[in-house]
PDB file of C-alpha atoms in Angstrom:
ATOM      1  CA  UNK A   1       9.677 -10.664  50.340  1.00  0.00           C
ATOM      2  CA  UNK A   2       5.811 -11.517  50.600  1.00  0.00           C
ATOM      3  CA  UNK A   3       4.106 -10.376  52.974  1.00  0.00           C
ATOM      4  CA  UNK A   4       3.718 -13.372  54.838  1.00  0.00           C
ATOM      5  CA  UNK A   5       7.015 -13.921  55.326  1.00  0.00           C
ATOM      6  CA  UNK A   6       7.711 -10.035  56.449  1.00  0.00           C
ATOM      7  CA  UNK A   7       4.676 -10.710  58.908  1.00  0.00           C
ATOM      8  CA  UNK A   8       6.690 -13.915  60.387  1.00  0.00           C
ATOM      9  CA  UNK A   9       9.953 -12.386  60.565  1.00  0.00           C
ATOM     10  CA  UNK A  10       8.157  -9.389  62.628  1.00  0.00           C
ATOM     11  CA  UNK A  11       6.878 -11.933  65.091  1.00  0.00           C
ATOM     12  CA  UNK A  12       9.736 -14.175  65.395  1.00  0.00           C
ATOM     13  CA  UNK A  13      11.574 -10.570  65.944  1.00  0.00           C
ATOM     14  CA  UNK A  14       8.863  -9.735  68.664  1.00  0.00           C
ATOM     15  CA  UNK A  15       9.313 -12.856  70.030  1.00  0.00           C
ATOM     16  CA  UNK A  16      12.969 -12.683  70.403  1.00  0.00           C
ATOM     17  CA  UNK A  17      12.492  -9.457  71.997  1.00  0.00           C
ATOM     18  CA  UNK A  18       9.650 -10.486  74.379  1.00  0.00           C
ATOM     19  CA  UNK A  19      12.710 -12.948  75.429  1.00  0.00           C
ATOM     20  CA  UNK A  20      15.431 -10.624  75.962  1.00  0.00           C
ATOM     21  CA  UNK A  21      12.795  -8.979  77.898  1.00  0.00           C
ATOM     22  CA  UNK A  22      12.163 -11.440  80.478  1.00  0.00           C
ATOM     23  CA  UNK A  23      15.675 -12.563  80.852  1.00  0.00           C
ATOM     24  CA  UNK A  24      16.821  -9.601  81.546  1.00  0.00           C
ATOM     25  CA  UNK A  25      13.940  -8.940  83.856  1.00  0.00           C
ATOM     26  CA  UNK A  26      14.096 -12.301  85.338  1.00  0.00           C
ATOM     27  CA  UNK A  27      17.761 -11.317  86.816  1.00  0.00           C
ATOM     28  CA  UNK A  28      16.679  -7.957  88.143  1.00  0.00           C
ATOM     29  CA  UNK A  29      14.154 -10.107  90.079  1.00  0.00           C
ATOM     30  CA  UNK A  30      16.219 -12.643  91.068  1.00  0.00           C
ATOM     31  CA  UNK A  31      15.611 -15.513  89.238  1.00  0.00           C
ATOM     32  CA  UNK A  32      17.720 -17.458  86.613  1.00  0.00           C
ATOM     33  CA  UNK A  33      16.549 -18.534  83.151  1.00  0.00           C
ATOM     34  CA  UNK A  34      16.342 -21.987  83.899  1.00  0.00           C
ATOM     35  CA  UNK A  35      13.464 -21.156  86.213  1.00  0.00           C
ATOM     36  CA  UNK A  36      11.127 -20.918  82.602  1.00  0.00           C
ATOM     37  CA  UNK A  37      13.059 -23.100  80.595  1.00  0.00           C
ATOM     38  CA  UNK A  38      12.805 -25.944  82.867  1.00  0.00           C
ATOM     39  CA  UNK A  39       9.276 -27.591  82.077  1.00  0.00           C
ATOM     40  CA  UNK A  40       9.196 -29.027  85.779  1.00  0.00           C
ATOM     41  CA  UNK A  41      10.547 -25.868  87.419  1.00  0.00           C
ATOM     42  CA  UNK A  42       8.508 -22.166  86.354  1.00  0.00           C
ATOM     43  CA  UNK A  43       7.753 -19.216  88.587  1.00  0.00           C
ATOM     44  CA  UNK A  44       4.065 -19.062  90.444  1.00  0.00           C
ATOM     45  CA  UNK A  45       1.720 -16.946  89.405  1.00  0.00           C
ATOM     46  CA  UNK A  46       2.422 -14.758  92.597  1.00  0.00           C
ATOM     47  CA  UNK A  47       5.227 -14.215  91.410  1.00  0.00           C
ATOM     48  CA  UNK A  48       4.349 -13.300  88.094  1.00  0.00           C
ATOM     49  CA  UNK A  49       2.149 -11.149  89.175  1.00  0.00           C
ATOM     50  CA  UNK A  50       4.905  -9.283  91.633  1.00  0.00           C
ATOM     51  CA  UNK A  51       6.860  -8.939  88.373  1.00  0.00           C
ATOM     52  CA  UNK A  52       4.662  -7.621  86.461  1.00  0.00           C
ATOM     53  CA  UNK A  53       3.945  -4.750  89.036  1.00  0.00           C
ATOM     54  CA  UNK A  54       7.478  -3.895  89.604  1.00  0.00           C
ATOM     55  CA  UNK A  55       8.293  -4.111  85.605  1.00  0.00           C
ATOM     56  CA  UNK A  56       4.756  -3.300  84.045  1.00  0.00           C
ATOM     57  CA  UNK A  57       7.028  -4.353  80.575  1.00  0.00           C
ATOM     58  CA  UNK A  58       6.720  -8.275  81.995  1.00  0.00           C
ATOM     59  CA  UNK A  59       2.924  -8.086  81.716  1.00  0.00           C
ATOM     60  CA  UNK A  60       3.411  -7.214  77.807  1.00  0.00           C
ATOM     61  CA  UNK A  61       6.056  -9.897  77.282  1.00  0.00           C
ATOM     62  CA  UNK A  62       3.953 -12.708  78.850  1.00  0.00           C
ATOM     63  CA  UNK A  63       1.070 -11.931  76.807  1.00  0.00           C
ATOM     64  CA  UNK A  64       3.144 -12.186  73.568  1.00  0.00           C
ATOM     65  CA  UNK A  65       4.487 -15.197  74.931  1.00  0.00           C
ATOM     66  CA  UNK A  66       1.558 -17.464  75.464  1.00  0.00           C
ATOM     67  CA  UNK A  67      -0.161 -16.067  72.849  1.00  0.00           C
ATOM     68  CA  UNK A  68       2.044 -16.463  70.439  1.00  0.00           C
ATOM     69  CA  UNK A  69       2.664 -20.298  72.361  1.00  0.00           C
ATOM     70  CA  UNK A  70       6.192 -19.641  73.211  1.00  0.00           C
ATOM     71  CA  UNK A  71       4.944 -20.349  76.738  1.00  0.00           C
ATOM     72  CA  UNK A  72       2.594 -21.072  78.671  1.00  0.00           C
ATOM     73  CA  UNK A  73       1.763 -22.710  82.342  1.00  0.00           C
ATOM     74  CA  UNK A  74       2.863 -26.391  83.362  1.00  0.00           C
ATOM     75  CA  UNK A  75       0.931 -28.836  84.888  1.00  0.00           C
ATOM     76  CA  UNK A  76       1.963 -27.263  88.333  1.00  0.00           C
ATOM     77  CA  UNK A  77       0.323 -24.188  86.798  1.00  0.00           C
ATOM     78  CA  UNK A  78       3.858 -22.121  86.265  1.00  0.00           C
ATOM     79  CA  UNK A  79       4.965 -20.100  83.869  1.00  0.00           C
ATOM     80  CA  UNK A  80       7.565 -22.039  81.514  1.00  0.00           C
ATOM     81  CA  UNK A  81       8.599 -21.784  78.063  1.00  0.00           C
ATOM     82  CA  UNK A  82       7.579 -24.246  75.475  1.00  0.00           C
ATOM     83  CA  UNK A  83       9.304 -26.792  73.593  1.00  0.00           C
ATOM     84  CA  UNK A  84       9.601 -24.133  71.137  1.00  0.00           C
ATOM     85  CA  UNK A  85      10.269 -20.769  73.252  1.00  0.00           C
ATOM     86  CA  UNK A  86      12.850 -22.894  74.427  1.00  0.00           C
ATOM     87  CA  UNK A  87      14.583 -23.734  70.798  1.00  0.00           C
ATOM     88  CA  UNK A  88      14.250 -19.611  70.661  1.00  0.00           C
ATOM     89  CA  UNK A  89      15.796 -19.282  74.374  1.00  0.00           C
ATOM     90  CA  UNK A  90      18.543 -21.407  73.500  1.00  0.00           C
ATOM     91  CA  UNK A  91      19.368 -20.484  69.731  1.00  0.00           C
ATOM     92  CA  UNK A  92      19.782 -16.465  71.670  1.00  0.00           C
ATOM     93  CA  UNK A  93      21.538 -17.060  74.859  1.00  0.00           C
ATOM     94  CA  UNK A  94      23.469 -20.629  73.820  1.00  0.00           C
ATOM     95  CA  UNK A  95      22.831 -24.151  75.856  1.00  0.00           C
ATOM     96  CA  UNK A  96      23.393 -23.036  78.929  1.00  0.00           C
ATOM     97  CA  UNK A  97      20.252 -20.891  79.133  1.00  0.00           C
ATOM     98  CA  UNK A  98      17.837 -23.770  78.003  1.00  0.00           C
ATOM     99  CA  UNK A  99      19.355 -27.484  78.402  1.00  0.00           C
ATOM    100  CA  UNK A 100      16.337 -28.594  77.067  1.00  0.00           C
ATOM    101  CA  UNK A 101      16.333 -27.537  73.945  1.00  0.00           C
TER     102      UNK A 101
END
């Protein structure tokens, strides 16, 4: 394996946990997975930020997130996945946690 491809497969494995991550923390806040993987819907920054100080992990996660543009904020300025954090949302947790795919 080169080590361009060993570099990819870390961040697609980062990625997938950075995912696992937020669903899991999106439940123990009350939300439901469609609220990121819905471009339309996403949770306020507010919120976000509420998250992040209750889970300090969340802060981490959405950094990796946008940065690595697996998300980022829609034109309502809320935190949703993109087209592709979606595809990786959806190949994880099956259709029902990303209809969009």
């Amino acid at each position: 394996m080169t080590p361009n491809t060993s570099t990819a497969a870390h961040l697609q494995r980062s990625l997938r946990q950075c995912l696992a991550t937020a669903a899991e923390l999106l439940y123990q806040h009350g939300h439901v997975l469609e609220s990121i993987t819905l471009p339309h819907r996403g949770i306020e920054r507010r919120e976000l930020a509420a998250i992040s100080k209750q889970s300090p992990e969340w802060a981490t996660c959405q950094k990796v997130l946008i940065n690595s543009e697996a998300a980022s904020y829609n034109e309502y300025g809320r935190f949703v996945l993109t087209s592709m954090g979606r595809e990786l949302m959806f190949d994880m947790f099956g259709e029902g946690a990303a209809d969009c795919a």
